[in-house]
PDB file of C-alpha atoms in Angstrom:
ATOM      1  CA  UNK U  17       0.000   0.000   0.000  1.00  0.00           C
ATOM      2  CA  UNK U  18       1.373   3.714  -1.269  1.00  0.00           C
ATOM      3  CA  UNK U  19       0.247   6.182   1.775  1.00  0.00           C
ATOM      4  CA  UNK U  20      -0.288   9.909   0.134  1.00  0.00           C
ATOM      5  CA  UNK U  21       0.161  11.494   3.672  1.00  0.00           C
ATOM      6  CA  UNK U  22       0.369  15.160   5.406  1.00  0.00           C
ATOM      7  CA  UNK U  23       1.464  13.597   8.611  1.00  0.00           C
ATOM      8  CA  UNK U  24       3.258  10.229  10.287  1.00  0.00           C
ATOM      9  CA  UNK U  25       1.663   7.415  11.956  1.00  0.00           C
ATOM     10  CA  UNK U  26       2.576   4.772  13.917  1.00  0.00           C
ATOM     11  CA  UNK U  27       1.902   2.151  11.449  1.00  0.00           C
ATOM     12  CA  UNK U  28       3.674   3.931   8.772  1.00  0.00           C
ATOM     13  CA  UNK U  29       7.106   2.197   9.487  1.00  0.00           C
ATOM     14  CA  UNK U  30       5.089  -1.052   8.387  1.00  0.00           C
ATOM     15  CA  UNK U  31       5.780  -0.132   4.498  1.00  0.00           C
ATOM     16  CA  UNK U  32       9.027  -2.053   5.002  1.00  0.00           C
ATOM     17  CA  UNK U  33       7.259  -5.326   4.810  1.00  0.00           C
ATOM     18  CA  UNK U  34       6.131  -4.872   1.406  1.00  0.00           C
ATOM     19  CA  UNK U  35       4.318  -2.029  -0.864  1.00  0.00           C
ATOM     20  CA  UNK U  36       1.465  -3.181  -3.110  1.00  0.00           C
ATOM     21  CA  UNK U  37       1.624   0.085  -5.906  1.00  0.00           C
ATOM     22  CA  UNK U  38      -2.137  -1.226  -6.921  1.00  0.00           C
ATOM     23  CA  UNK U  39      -3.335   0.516  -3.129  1.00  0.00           C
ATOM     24  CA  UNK U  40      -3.179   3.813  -2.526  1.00  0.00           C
ATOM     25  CA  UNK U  41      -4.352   5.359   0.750  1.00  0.00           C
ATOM     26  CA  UNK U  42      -4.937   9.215   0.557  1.00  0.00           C
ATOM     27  CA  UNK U  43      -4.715  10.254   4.408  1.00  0.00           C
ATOM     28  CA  UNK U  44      -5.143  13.566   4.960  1.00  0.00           C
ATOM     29  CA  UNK U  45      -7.125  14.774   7.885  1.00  0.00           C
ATOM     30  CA  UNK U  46     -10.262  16.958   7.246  1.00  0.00           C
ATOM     31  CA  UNK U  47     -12.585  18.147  10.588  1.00  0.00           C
ATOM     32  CA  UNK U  48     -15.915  18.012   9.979  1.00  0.00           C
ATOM     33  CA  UNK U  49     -17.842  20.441  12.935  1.00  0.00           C
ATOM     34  CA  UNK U  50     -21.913  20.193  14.000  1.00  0.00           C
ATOM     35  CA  UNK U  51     -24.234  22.822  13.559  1.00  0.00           C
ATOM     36  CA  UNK U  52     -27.786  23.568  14.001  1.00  0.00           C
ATOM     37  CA  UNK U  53     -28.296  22.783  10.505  1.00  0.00           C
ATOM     38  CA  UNK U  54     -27.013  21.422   6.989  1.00  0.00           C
ATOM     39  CA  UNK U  55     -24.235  19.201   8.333  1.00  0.00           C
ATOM     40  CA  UNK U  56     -22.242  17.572   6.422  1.00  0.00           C
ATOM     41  CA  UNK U  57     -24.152  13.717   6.119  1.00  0.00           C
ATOM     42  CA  UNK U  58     -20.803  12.204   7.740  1.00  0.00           C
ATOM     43  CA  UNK U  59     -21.553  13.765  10.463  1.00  0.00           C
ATOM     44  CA  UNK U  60     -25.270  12.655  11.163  1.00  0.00           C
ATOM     45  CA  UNK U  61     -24.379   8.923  10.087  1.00  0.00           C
ATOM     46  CA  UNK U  62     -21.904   8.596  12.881  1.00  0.00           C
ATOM     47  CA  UNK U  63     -23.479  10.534  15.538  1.00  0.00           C
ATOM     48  CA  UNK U  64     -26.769   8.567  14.881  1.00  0.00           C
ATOM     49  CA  UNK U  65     -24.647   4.929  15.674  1.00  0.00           C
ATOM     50  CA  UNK U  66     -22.526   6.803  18.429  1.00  0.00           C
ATOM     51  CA  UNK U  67     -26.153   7.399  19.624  1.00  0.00           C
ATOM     52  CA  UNK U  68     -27.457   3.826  19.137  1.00  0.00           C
ATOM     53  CA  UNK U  69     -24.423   2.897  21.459  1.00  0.00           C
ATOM     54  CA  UNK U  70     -24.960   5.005  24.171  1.00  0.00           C
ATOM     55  CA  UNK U  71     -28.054   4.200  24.121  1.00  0.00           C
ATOM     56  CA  UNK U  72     -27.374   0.782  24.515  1.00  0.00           C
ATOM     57  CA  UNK U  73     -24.038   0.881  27.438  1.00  0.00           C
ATOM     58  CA  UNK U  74     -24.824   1.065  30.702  1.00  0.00           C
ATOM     59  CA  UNK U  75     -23.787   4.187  31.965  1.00  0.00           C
ATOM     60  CA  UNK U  76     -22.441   5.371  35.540  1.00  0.00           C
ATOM     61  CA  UNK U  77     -20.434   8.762  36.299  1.00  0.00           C
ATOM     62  CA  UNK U  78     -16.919   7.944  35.452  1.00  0.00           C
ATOM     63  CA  UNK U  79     -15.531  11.231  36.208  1.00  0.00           C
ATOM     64  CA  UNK U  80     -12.653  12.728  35.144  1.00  0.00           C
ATOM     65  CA  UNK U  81     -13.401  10.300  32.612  1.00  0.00           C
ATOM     66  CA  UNK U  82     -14.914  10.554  29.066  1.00  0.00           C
ATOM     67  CA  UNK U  83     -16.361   8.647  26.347  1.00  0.00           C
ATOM     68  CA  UNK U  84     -15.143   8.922  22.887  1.00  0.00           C
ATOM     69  CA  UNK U  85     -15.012   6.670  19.921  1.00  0.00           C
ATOM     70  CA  UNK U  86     -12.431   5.784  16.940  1.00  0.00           C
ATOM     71  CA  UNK U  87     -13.545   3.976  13.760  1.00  0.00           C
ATOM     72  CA  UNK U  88     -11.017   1.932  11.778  1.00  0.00           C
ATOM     73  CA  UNK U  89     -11.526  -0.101   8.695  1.00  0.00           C
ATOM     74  CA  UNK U  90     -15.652  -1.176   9.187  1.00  0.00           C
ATOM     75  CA  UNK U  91     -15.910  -1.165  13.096  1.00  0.00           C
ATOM     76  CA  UNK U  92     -15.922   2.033  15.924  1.00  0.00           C
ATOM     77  CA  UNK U  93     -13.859   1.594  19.000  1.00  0.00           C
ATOM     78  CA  UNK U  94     -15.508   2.892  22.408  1.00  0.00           C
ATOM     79  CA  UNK U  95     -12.344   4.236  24.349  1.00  0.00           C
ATOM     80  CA  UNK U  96     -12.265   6.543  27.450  1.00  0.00           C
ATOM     81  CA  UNK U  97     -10.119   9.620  27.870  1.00  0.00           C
ATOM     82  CA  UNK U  98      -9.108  12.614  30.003  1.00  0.00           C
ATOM     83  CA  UNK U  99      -7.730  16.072  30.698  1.00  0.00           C
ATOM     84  CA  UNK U 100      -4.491  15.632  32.429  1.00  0.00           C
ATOM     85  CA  UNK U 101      -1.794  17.546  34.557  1.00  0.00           C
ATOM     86  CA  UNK U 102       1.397  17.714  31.916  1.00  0.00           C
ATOM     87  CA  UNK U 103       3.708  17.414  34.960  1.00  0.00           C
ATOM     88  CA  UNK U 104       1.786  14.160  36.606  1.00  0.00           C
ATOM     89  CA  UNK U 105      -0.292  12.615  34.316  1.00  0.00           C
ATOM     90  CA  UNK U 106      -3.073  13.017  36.580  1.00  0.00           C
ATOM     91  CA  UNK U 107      -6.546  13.943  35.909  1.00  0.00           C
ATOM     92  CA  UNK U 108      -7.380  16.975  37.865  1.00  0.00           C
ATOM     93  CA  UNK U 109     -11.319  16.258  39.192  1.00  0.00           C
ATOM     94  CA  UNK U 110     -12.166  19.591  38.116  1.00  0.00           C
ATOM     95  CA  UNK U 111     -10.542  22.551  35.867  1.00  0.00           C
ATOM     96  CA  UNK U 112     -11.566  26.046  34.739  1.00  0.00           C
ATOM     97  CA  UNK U 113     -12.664  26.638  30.916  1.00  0.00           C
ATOM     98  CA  UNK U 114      -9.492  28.570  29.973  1.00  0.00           C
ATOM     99  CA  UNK U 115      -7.847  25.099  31.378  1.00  0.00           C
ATOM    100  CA  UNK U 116     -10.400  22.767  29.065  1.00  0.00           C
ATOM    101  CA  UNK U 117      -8.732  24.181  26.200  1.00  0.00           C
ATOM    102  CA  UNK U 118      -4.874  23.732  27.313  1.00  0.00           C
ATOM    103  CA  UNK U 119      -4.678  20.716  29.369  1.00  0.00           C
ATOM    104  CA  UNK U 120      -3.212  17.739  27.635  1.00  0.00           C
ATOM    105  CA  UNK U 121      -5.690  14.594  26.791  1.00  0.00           C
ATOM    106  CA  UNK U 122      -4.887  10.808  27.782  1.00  0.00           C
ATOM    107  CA  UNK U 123      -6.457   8.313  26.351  1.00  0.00           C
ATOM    108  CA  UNK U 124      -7.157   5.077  27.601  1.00  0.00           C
ATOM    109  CA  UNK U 125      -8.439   1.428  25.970  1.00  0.00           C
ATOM    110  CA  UNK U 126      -7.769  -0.826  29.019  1.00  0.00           C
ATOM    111  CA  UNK U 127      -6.593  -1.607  32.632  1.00  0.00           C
ATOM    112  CA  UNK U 128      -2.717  -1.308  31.288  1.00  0.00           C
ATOM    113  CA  UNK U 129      -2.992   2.574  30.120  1.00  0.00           C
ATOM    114  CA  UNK U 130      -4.663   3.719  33.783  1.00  0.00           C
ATOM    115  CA  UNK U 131      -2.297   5.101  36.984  1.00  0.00           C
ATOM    116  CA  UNK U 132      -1.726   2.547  39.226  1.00  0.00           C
ATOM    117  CA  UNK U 133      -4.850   2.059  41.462  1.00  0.00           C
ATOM    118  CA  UNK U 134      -6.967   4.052  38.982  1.00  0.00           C
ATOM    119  CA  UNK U 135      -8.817   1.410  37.295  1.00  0.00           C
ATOM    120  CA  UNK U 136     -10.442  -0.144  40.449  1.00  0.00           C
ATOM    121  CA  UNK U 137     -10.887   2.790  42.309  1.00  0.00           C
ATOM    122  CA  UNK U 138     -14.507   3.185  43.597  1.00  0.00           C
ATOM    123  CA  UNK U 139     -16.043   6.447  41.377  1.00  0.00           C
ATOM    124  CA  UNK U 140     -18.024   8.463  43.794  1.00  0.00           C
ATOM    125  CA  UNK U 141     -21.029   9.163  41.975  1.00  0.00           C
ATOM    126  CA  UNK U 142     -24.261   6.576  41.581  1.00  0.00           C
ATOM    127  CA  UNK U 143     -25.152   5.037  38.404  1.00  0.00           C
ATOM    128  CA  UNK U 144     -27.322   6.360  35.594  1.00  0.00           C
ATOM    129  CA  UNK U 145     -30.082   4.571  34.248  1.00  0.00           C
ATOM    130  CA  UNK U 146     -29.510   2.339  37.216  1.00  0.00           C
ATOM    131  CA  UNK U 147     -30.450   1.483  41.115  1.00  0.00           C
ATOM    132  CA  UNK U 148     -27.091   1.121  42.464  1.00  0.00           C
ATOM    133  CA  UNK U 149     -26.000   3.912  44.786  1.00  0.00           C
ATOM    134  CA  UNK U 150     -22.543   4.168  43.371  1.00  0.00           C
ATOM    135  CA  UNK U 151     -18.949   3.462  44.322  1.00  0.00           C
ATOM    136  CA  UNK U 152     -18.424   1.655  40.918  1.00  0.00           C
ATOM    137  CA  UNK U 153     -15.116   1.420  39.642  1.00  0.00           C
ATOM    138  CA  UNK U 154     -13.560   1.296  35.907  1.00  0.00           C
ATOM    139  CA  UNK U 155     -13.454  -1.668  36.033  1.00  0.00           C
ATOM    140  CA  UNK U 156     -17.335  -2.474  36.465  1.00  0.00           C
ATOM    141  CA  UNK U 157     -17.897  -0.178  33.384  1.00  0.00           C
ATOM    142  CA  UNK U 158     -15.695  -1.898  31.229  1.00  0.00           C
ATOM    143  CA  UNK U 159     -17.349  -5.248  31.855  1.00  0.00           C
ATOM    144  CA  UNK U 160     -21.079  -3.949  31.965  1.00  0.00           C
ATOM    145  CA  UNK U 161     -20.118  -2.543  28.207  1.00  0.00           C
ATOM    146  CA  UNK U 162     -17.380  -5.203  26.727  1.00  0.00           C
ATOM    147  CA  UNK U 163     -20.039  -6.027  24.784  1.00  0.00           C
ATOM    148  CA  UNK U 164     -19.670  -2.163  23.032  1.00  0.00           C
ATOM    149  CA  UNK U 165     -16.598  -1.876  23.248  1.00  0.00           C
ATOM    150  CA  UNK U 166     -15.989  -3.058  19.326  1.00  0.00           C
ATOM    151  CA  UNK U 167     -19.053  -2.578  17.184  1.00  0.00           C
ATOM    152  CA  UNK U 168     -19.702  -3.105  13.456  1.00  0.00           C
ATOM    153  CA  UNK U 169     -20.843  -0.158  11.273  1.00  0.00           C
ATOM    154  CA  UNK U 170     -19.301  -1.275   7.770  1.00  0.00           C
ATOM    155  CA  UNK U 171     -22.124   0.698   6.087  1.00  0.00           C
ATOM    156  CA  UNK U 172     -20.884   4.060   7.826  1.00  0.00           C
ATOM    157  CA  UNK U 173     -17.772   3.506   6.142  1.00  0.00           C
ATOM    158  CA  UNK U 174     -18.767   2.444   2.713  1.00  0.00           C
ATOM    159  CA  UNK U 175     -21.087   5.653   2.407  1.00  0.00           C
ATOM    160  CA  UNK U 176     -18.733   7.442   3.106  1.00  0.00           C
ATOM    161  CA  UNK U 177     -15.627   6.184   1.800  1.00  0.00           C
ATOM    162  CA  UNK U 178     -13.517   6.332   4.684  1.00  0.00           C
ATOM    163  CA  UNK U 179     -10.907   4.527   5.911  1.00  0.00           C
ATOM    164  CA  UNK U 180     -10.542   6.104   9.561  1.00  0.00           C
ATOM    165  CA  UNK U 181     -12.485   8.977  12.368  1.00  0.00           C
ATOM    166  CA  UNK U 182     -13.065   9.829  15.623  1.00  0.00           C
ATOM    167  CA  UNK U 183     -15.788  11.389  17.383  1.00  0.00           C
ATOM    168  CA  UNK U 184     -14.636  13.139  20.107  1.00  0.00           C
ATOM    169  CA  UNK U 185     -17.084  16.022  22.269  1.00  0.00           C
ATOM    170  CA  UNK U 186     -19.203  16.244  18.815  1.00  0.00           C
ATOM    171  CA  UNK U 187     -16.274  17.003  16.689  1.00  0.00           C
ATOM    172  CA  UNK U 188     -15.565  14.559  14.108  1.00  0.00           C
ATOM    173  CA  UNK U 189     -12.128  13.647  12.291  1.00  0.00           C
ATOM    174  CA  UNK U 190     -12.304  11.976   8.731  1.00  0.00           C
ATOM    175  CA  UNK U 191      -8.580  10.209   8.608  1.00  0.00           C
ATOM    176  CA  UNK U 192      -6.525  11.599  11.683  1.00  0.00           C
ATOM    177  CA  UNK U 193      -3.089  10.778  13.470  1.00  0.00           C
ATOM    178  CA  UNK U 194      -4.120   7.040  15.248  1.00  0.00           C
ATOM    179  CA  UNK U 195      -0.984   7.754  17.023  1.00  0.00           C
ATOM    180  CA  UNK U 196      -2.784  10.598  18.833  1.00  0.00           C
ATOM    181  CA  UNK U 197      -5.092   8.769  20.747  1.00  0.00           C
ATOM    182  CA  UNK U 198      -2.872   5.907  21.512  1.00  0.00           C
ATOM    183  CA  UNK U 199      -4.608   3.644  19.040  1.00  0.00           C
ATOM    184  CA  UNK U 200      -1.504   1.435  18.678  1.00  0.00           C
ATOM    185  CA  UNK U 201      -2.648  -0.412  22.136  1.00  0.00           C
ATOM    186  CA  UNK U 202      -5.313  -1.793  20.636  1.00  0.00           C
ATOM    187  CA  UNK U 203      -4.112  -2.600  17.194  1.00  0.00           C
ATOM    188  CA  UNK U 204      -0.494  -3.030  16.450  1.00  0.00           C
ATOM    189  CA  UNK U 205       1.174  -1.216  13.600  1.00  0.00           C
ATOM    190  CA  UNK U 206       1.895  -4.302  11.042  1.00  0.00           C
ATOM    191  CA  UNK U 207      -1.871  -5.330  11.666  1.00  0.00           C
ATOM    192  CA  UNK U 208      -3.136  -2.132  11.305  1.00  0.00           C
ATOM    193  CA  UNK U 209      -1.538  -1.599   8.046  1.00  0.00           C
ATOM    194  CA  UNK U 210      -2.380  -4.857   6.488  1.00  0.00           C
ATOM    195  CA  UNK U 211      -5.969  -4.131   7.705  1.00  0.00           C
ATOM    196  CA  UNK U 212      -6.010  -0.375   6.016  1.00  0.00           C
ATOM    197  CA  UNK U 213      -4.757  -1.901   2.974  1.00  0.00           C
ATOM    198  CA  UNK U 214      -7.263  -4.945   2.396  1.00  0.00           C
ATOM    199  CA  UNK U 215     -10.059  -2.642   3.724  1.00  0.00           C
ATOM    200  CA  UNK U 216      -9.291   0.014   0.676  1.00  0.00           C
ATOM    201  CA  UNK U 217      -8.947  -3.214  -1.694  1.00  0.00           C
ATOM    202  CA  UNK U 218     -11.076  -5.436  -0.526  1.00  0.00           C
ATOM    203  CA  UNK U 219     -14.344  -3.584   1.244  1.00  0.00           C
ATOM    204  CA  UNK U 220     -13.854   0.028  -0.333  1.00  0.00           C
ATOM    205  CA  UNK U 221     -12.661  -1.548  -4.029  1.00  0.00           C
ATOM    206  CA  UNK U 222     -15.177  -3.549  -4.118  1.00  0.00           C
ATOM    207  CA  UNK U 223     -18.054  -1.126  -3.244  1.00  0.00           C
ATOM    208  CA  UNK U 224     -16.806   1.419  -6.070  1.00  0.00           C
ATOM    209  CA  UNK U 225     -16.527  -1.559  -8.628  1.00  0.00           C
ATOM    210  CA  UNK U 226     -20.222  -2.214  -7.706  1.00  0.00           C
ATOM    211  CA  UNK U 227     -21.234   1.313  -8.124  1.00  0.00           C
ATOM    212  CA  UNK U 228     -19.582   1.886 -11.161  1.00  0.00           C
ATOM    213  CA  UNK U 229     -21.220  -1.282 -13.101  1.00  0.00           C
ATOM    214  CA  UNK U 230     -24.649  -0.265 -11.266  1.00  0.00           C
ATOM    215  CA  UNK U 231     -24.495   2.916 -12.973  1.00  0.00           C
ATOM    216  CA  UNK U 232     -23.035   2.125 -16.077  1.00  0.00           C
ATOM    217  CA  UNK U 233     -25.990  -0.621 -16.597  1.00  0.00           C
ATOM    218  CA  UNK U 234     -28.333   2.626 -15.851  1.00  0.00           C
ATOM    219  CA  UNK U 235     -26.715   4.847 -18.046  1.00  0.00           C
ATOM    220  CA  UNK U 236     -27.281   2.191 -20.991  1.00  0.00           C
ATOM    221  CA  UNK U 237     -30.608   1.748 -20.195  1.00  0.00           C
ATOM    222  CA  UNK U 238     -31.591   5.269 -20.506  1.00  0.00           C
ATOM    223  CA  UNK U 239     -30.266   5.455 -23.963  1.00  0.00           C
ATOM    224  CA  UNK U 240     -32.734   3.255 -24.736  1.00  0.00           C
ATOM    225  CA  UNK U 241     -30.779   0.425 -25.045  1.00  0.00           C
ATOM    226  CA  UNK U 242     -31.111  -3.388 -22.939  1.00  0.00           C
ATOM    227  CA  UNK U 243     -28.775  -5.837 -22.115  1.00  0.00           C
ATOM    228  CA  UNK U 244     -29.200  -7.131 -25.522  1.00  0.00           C
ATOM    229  CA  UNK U 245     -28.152  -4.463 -27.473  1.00  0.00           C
ATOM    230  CA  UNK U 246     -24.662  -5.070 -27.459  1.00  0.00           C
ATOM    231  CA  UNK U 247     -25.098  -8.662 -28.911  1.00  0.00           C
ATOM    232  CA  UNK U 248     -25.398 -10.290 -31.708  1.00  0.00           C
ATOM    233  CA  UNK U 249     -28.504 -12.306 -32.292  1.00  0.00           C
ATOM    234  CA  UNK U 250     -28.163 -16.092 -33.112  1.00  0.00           C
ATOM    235  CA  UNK U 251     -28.560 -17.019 -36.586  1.00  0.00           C
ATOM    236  CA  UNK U 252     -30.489 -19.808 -37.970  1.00  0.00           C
ATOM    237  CA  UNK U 253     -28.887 -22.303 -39.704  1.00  0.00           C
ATOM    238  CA  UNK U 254     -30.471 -24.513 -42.434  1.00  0.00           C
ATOM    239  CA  UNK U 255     -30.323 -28.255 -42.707  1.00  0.00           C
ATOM    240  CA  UNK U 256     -27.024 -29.352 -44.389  1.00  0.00           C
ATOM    241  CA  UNK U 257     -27.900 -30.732 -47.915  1.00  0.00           C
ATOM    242  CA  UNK U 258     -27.938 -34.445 -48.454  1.00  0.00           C
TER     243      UNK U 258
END
């Protein structure tokens, strides 16, 4: 796979195993912001399945903790994140506005990217949707929701023709630096660029070879032509003479 790239990723380094010229990956990053009105269609199609998930995860305060969401190559990864102190690594349990928009994120996809102690810690606050009076931990809400964790939405990504996003506080990035949100603990770089490149061959290829045929058959038949046009009839032949 041939990467046409603005920026370096983790799984970049993979090339060395082997470059099919036939795939090309264009990956450059374009933000794609809400509004009240005439957003892009991107935009509603994932935020209508992030909405079918949260709908669907059981859901207790996690603070300082957040939810946000990566799609790679047919599926959208549920991940949590936070604001943290630069110096410590520690999410502060609360923070002004001017400090919302400085503060470093960390982001997390399991027990192994948490402080020590963190991911078992009993969360103060009670459950949502829920009768328990609280002292959950991280722990609980990753196994009330490993079913959500990893969820299909190939038809996202085929409407769209994208490769890559995340969805993170209602902003939305088409193709964007994996390396960013420590995506590379959940799929390693030689995986994830064998699975970019059979995705845009296999899944993506294959959709565009099916539109293109799809229309082209249209096309024909408003000429006023069928699928017979383009043949030539059978001839009779006579009986041989004696």
């Amino acid at each position: 796979m041939l990467i046409n790239r603005d920026f370096q990723d983790y799984y970049d380094s993979a090339i060395g195993y082997g470059v099919d010229k036939k795939v090309v990956y264009d990956r450059q990053s374009v933000e794609y912001r809400p509004s009240l009105k005439n957003n892009p269609s991107i935009i509603d199609a994932v935020s209508n399945t992030v909405r079918q998930l949260e709908d669907q995860c059981t859901r207790f305060a996690t603070n300082p903790y957040g939810v946000f969401y990566i799609g790679f190559c047919g599926k959208i990864y549920t991940g949590l994140y936070a604001r943290v102190d630069p110096k410590t690594g520690v999410p502060p349990q609360t923070f002004s506005y001017k400090e919302a928009h400085t503060l470093a994120k960390a982001f997390y996809w399991g027990e192994k990217d948490f402080l020590p102690g963190e991911f078992d810690l009993p969360r103060k606050h009670a459950w949502q949707r829920s009768r328990a009076a609280g002292g959950q931990s991280l722990r609980d809400w990753y196994e009330l929701n490993a079913h959500l964790l990893v969820h299909e939405a190939l038809d996202v990504f085929i409407d769209h023709k994208v490769v890559s996003f995340v969805y993170l506080e209602g902003l939305l990035v088409a193709n964007p630096c994996l390396k960013d949100y420590n995506f590379q603990r959940m799929i390693g770089g030689v995986q994830a660029f064998q699975d970019i490149s059979m995705f845009i061959s296999g899944v993506l290829g294959s959709a565009e070879r099916d539109l293109v045929v799809t229309e082209d058959k249209y096309i024909i038949m408003s000429k006023g032509f069928d699928e017979h046009s383009f043949r030539k009839a059978p001839t009779k032949r006579g009986k041989p003479a004696s």
